[in-house]
Amino acid sequence: METENAVNYNFMGRSFNDLSINDDSSAFSDCNSDRSGEFSTASSQSRRLFLACTNSDNSDEFIRQLVSDLGSCSIDEQKNAALELRLMAKNKPENRIKIAKAGAIKPLISLITSTDPYLQENGVTAILNLSLCDENKELIASSGAIKPLVRALRTGTSTSKENAACALLRLSQVEENKVAIGRSGAIPLLVNLLGNGGIRGKKDASTALYSLCTVKENKIKAVEAGIMKPLVELMADFGSNMVDKSAFVLSMLVSVPEAKTALVDEGGIPVLVEIIEVGSQRQKEIAAAILLQICEDSVVYRTKVAREGAIPPLVALSQSGTNRAKQKVSY
């Protein structure tokens, strides 16, 4: 599995040492537990009250009963059990371990393939919440969750799609899962969510794609799926709150020639130049790093960048950027 290392870029006699291309700490925040509604019902309220008032032993027994109910012949019992497990795993790390040890993962995965959208949504979201525990990630993947999550990404409700993207992100944090997720057909669906989802869907998709595209074959899949169009559109929209995320995803992709060609074809150079001119300091630095990487070893692209007026703002950035930028740019 081929991953990328930091590199230096040279342009017009200046060496730009990778700028801020890896400083993604605040551009991306990990998908946390589900942020959708709690589906308040008399049943769920009474069960949550029960859990709040009982001791650990009773709680463990209750979890085992819920896991048993996941295999019930009654759809309603399955729905209630999946919802309760989802809520129990939402905010309490200790519950995530207990639920996994009680054998909930495989029956929850089976619910993800349900044609009932409510059951599928709760199955997806319960798996997401369980995946927040590092100890559960490998077990979830080895239990066969990846393909059902991809199916939810294709056919689910908007919440199912968003939470499936988050769950895949979590699983991709285990390096060995990245290729498997890419080969499962997830990347075109994540690209579609990036382009056509709501704001939360776009954020979740961009974060998942950023994680997956540390692997070269996934970069190529993303480019082939048409990722450049939504990335360029989102970078051009300063009101979208997606400029940073889109630029970081792009920075991960442009190490492959296919991505550079697609970016130029989608009109990405003038968008990047505009970011260097009017964006935030971090946006300027990441856009500059991308442009310099595009220009590397390509006279044609250097000419295009120069014609778009990039040289003055690039020089200004190298002279008057933050201390971080100044430390990373040598003359």
Short mmCIF file of C-alpha atoms in Angstrom, two decimals, residues 14-317:
data_model
loop_
_atom_site.label_atom_id
_atom_site.label_comp_id
_atom_site.label_asym_id
_atom_site.label_seq_id
_atom_site.Cartn_x
_atom_site.Cartn_y
_atom_site.Cartn_z
CA ARG A 14 12.51 29.70 -4.17
CA SER A 15 12.17 26.55 -2.09
CA PHE A 16 8.82 26.07 -0.36
CA ASN A 17 9.16 23.36 2.24
CA ASP A 18 5.73 21.76 2.11
CA LEU A 19 4.16 24.91 3.63
CA SER A 20 1.14 23.93 5.72
CA ILE A 21 0.04 20.97 3.69
CA ASN A 22 0.02 18.67 6.70
CA ASP A 23 -1.42 21.15 9.21
CA ASP A 24 -4.96 19.81 9.09
CA SER A 25 -5.59 19.70 12.84
CA SER A 26 -8.38 22.26 12.83
CA ALA A 27 -9.56 21.94 9.24
CA PHE A 28 -10.93 18.50 10.02
CA SER A 29 -12.62 17.32 13.17
CA ASP A 30 -13.32 13.62 13.43
CA CYS A 31 -16.88 12.45 12.98
CA ASN A 32 -18.10 11.99 16.51
CA SER A 33 -21.19 10.19 17.71
CA ASP A 34 -24.38 10.73 15.77
CA ARG A 35 -25.75 14.25 15.75
CA SER A 36 -29.24 13.36 14.55
CA GLY A 37 -32.42 13.40 16.61
CA GLU A 38 -32.88 11.22 19.64
CA PHE A 39 -36.24 9.85 18.42
CA SER A 40 -37.80 10.49 21.81
CA THR A 41 -40.51 8.02 22.62
CA ALA A 42 -42.09 6.85 25.84
CA SER A 43 -40.23 3.56 25.45
CA SER A 44 -36.80 5.09 24.91
CA GLN A 45 -37.28 7.61 27.70
CA SER A 46 -38.24 4.93 30.20
CA ARG A 47 -35.33 2.70 29.20
CA ARG A 48 -32.83 5.54 29.46
CA LEU A 49 -34.22 6.35 32.92
CA PHE A 50 -33.81 2.68 33.81
CA LEU A 51 -30.18 2.70 32.67
CA ALA A 52 -29.45 5.89 34.55
CA CYS A 53 -30.74 4.41 37.80
CA THR A 54 -29.36 0.87 37.68
CA ASN A 55 -25.98 -0.50 38.61
CA SER A 56 -23.37 -1.90 36.25
CA ASP A 57 -24.47 -5.53 36.60
CA ASN A 58 -28.06 -4.74 35.65
CA SER A 59 -26.82 -2.57 32.80
CA ASP A 60 -24.79 -5.51 31.42
CA GLU A 61 -27.84 -7.74 31.64
CA PHE A 62 -29.92 -5.14 29.85
CA ILE A 63 -27.34 -4.91 27.05
CA ARG A 64 -27.43 -8.68 26.59
CA GLN A 65 -31.21 -8.53 26.32
CA LEU A 66 -31.00 -5.80 23.70
CA VAL A 67 -28.49 -7.82 21.67
CA SER A 68 -30.88 -10.77 21.83
CA ASP A 69 -33.72 -8.52 20.64
CA LEU A 70 -31.70 -7.59 17.55
CA GLY A 71 -32.39 -11.10 16.27
CA SER A 72 -36.10 -10.96 17.06
CA CYS A 73 -38.73 -11.84 14.46
CA SER A 74 -40.46 -8.60 15.39
CA ILE A 75 -39.34 -5.56 13.41
CA ASP A 76 -40.50 -3.31 16.26
CA GLU A 77 -38.34 -5.16 18.77
CA GLN A 78 -35.36 -4.92 16.43
CA LYS A 79 -35.95 -1.18 15.99
CA ASN A 80 -36.21 -0.55 19.71
CA ALA A 81 -33.12 -2.63 20.47
CA ALA A 82 -31.03 -0.94 17.77
CA LEU A 83 -32.13 2.48 18.94
CA GLU A 84 -31.32 1.74 22.57
CA LEU A 85 -27.89 0.37 21.73
CA ARG A 86 -27.26 3.36 19.50
CA LEU A 87 -28.12 5.76 22.31
CA MET A 88 -26.17 3.81 24.93
CA ALA A 89 -23.06 3.93 22.76
CA LYS A 90 -23.44 7.58 21.89
CA ASN A 91 -21.73 9.30 24.79
CA LYS A 92 -20.33 6.61 27.10
CA PRO A 93 -17.05 4.97 26.04
CA GLU A 94 -17.49 2.17 28.56
CA ASN A 95 -20.80 1.20 26.95
CA ARG A 96 -19.16 0.89 23.55
CA ILE A 97 -16.86 -1.80 24.88
CA LYS A 98 -19.64 -3.57 26.77
CA ILE A 99 -21.93 -3.62 23.75
CA ALA A 100 -19.21 -5.00 21.48
CA LYS A 101 -18.28 -7.69 24.01
CA ALA A 102 -21.94 -8.67 24.28
CA GLY A 103 -21.88 -9.65 20.60
CA ALA A 104 -23.85 -6.74 19.14
CA ILE A 105 -21.64 -5.94 16.18
CA LYS A 106 -22.64 -8.70 13.73
CA PRO A 107 -26.41 -8.39 14.31
CA LEU A 108 -26.16 -4.61 13.99
CA ILE A 109 -24.29 -5.01 10.70
CA SER A 110 -27.08 -7.27 9.45
CA LEU A 111 -29.56 -4.46 10.13
CA ILE A 112 -27.63 -2.13 7.84
CA THR A 113 -28.79 -4.20 4.87
CA SER A 114 -32.45 -3.85 5.91
CA THR A 115 -34.89 -2.34 3.45
CA ASP A 116 -36.56 -0.56 6.38
CA PRO A 117 -34.93 2.90 6.39
CA TYR A 118 -35.43 3.45 10.12
CA LEU A 119 -33.88 0.10 11.00
CA GLN A 120 -30.99 0.69 8.59
CA GLU A 121 -30.38 4.17 10.03
CA ASN A 122 -30.19 2.91 13.58
CA GLY A 123 -27.93 0.03 12.55
CA VAL A 124 -25.56 2.38 10.73
CA THR A 125 -25.51 4.88 13.56
CA ALA A 126 -25.02 2.26 16.27
CA ILE A 127 -22.01 0.96 14.32
CA LEU A 128 -20.70 4.52 14.00
CA ASN A 129 -20.99 5.06 17.74
CA LEU A 130 -19.27 1.75 18.48
CA SER A 131 -16.48 2.61 16.05
CA LEU A 132 -15.56 5.61 18.18
CA CYS A 133 -13.79 3.12 20.43
CA ASP A 134 -10.41 2.20 18.95
CA GLU A 135 -10.70 -1.31 20.37
CA ASN A 136 -13.79 -1.93 18.23
CA LYS A 137 -12.56 -0.75 14.83
CA GLU A 138 -10.78 -3.90 13.72
CA LEU A 139 -13.60 -6.10 14.99
CA ILE A 140 -16.19 -4.05 13.11
CA ALA A 141 -14.22 -4.28 9.87
CA SER A 142 -13.42 -7.98 10.25
CA SER A 143 -17.09 -8.69 10.97
CA GLY A 144 -17.97 -7.50 7.47
CA ALA A 145 -19.21 -3.95 8.05
CA ILE A 146 -17.55 -2.23 5.10
CA LYS A 147 -19.80 -3.43 2.26
CA PRO A 148 -23.08 -2.87 4.19
CA LEU A 149 -21.91 0.64 5.11
CA VAL A 150 -21.19 1.31 1.45
CA ARG A 151 -24.68 0.09 0.62
CA ALA A 152 -26.11 2.53 3.18
CA LEU A 153 -24.04 5.24 1.57
CA ARG A 154 -25.77 4.40 -1.71
CA THR A 155 -29.37 3.73 -0.64
CA GLY A 156 -29.89 5.16 2.84
CA THR A 157 -31.58 8.23 4.20
CA SER A 158 -29.55 11.42 4.37
CA THR A 159 -28.71 10.63 8.00
CA SER A 160 -27.72 7.06 7.11
CA LYS A 161 -25.44 8.33 4.37
CA GLU A 162 -23.78 10.88 6.61
CA ASN A 163 -23.29 8.42 9.45
CA ALA A 164 -22.07 5.73 7.06
CA ALA A 165 -19.45 8.18 5.79
CA CYS A 166 -18.39 8.84 9.38
CA ALA A 167 -18.24 5.14 10.19
CA LEU A 168 -16.08 4.49 7.11
CA LEU A 169 -13.82 7.34 8.19
CA ARG A 170 -13.42 5.71 11.58
CA LEU A 171 -12.62 2.34 10.04
CA SER A 172 -10.15 3.97 7.65
CA GLN A 173 -8.12 5.10 10.65
CA VAL A 174 -6.88 1.50 10.69
CA GLU A 175 -4.41 1.70 7.82
CA GLU A 176 -5.14 -1.78 6.51
CA ASN A 177 -8.80 -0.89 5.92
CA LYS A 178 -8.17 1.95 3.48
CA VAL A 179 -7.66 -0.18 0.40
CA ALA A 180 -10.59 -2.44 1.29
CA ILE A 181 -12.89 0.57 1.66
CA GLY A 182 -11.68 2.00 -1.64
CA ARG A 183 -12.20 -1.27 -3.46
CA SER A 184 -15.69 -1.66 -1.98
CA GLY A 185 -17.02 1.18 -4.14
CA ALA A 186 -17.14 3.78 -1.37
CA ILE A 187 -15.17 6.52 -3.06
CA PRO A 188 -17.58 7.44 -5.92
CA LEU A 189 -20.41 7.52 -3.37
CA LEU A 190 -18.41 9.78 -1.06
CA VAL A 191 -17.62 12.04 -4.02
CA ASN A 192 -21.35 12.18 -4.80
CA LEU A 193 -22.09 13.09 -1.17
CA LEU A 194 -19.41 15.78 -1.33
CA GLY A 195 -21.06 17.29 -4.39
CA ASN A 196 -24.73 16.81 -3.64
CA GLY A 197 -25.12 16.31 0.11
CA GLY A 198 -26.16 18.86 2.70
CA ILE A 199 -23.53 20.80 4.60
CA ARG A 200 -23.02 18.03 7.14
CA GLY A 201 -22.84 15.44 4.37
CA LYS A 202 -20.23 17.49 2.53
CA LYS A 203 -18.12 17.84 5.68
CA ASP A 204 -18.36 14.15 6.52
CA ALA A 205 -17.55 13.12 2.94
CA SER A 206 -14.55 15.45 2.72
CA THR A 207 -13.15 14.15 6.00
CA ALA A 208 -13.56 10.52 4.94
CA LEU A 209 -12.00 11.20 1.53
CA TYR A 210 -9.06 12.99 3.11
CA SER A 211 -8.35 9.93 5.24
CA LEU A 212 -8.83 7.42 2.42
CA CYS A 213 -6.76 9.34 -0.11
CA THR A 214 -3.50 8.88 1.71
CA VAL A 215 -3.40 5.72 -0.43
CA LYS A 216 -2.40 6.21 -4.07
CA GLU A 217 -5.00 3.92 -5.64
CA ASN A 218 -7.74 5.74 -3.74
CA LYS A 219 -6.49 9.07 -5.06
CA ILE A 220 -6.89 7.78 -8.59
CA LYS A 221 -10.35 6.39 -7.84
CA ALA A 222 -11.41 9.78 -6.47
CA VAL A 223 -10.16 11.61 -9.55
CA GLU A 224 -11.87 9.10 -11.85
CA ALA A 225 -15.09 9.60 -9.85
CA GLY A 226 -15.04 13.31 -10.69
CA ILE A 227 -13.93 14.75 -7.36
CA MET A 228 -12.29 17.82 -8.86
CA LYS A 229 -15.52 19.52 -9.87
CA PRO A 230 -17.04 19.65 -6.36
CA LEU A 231 -13.67 20.44 -4.79
CA VAL A 232 -13.12 23.44 -7.06
CA GLU A 233 -16.70 24.64 -6.58
CA LEU A 234 -16.43 24.41 -2.79
CA MET A 235 -13.05 26.17 -2.72
CA ALA A 236 -14.54 28.99 -4.81
CA ASP A 237 -17.43 29.45 -2.38
CA PHE A 238 -16.06 31.33 0.64
CA GLY A 239 -19.47 31.20 2.30
CA SER A 240 -19.58 27.41 2.29
CA ASN A 241 -17.21 26.92 5.25
CA MET A 242 -15.66 24.24 3.09
CA VAL A 243 -12.67 26.09 1.61
CA ASP A 244 -10.16 24.65 4.07
CA LYS A 245 -11.51 21.10 3.95
CA SER A 246 -11.68 21.06 0.15
CA ALA A 247 -8.18 22.47 -0.16
CA PHE A 248 -6.75 19.87 2.20
CA VAL A 249 -8.42 17.06 0.24
CA LEU A 250 -7.02 18.56 -2.96
CA SER A 251 -3.55 18.77 -1.42
CA MET A 252 -3.74 15.04 -0.76
CA LEU A 253 -4.67 14.31 -4.38
CA VAL A 254 -2.31 16.47 -6.45
CA SER A 255 0.64 14.16 -5.96
CA VAL A 256 -0.78 12.02 -8.80
CA PRO A 257 -0.62 13.34 -12.40
CA GLU A 258 -4.29 12.54 -13.06
CA ALA A 259 -5.31 14.94 -10.32
CA LYS A 260 -3.19 17.80 -11.66
CA THR A 261 -4.73 17.42 -15.12
CA ALA A 262 -8.27 17.23 -13.75
CA LEU A 263 -7.71 20.28 -11.53
CA VAL A 264 -6.51 22.40 -14.43
CA ASP A 265 -9.36 21.17 -16.64
CA GLU A 266 -11.93 22.15 -13.97
CA GLY A 267 -10.57 25.69 -13.74
CA GLY A 268 -8.84 25.17 -10.42
CA ILE A 269 -5.83 27.43 -10.99
CA PRO A 270 -7.70 30.78 -10.90
CA VAL A 271 -9.62 29.60 -7.83
CA LEU A 272 -6.38 28.80 -6.02
CA VAL A 273 -4.90 32.15 -7.03
CA GLU A 274 -7.95 33.93 -5.63
CA ILE A 275 -7.56 32.05 -2.34
CA ILE A 276 -3.93 33.21 -2.11
CA GLU A 277 -5.11 36.78 -2.70
CA VAL A 278 -8.10 36.98 -0.34
CA GLY A 279 -8.24 33.85 1.80
CA SER A 280 -7.28 33.37 5.43
CA GLN A 281 -3.62 32.87 6.24
CA ARG A 282 -3.98 29.11 6.40
CA GLN A 283 -6.02 29.03 3.19
CA LYS A 284 -3.32 31.08 1.44
CA GLU A 285 -0.59 28.71 2.58
CA ILE A 286 -2.34 25.53 1.53
CA ALA A 287 -3.36 27.04 -1.85
CA ALA A 288 0.23 28.10 -2.44
CA ALA A 289 1.49 24.62 -1.60
CA ILE A 290 -0.97 23.11 -4.08
CA LEU A 291 0.00 25.54 -6.86
CA LEU A 292 3.68 24.88 -6.32
CA GLN A 293 3.10 21.16 -6.48
CA ILE A 294 1.16 21.59 -9.73
CA CYS A 295 4.02 23.61 -11.21
CA GLU A 296 6.67 21.08 -10.32
CA ASP A 297 8.20 19.58 -13.47
CA SER A 298 5.63 21.28 -15.76
CA VAL A 299 6.52 24.36 -17.78
CA VAL A 300 2.98 24.43 -19.18
CA TYR A 301 1.41 24.62 -15.74
CA ARG A 302 3.95 27.19 -14.56
CA THR A 303 2.96 29.38 -17.47
CA LYS A 304 -0.73 28.98 -16.66
CA VAL A 305 -0.15 29.87 -13.02
CA ALA A 306 1.93 32.93 -13.95
CA ARG A 307 -0.72 34.12 -16.42
CA GLU A 308 -3.35 33.95 -13.69
CA GLY A 309 -1.35 36.47 -11.67
CA ALA A 310 -0.11 34.11 -8.97
CA ILE A 311 3.45 35.40 -8.67
CA PRO A 312 2.83 38.68 -6.76
CA PRO A 313 0.64 37.10 -4.05
CA LEU A 314 3.03 34.14 -3.76
CA VAL A 315 5.95 36.51 -3.22
CA ALA A 316 3.90 38.55 -0.75
CA LEU A 317 3.03 35.38 1.16
#
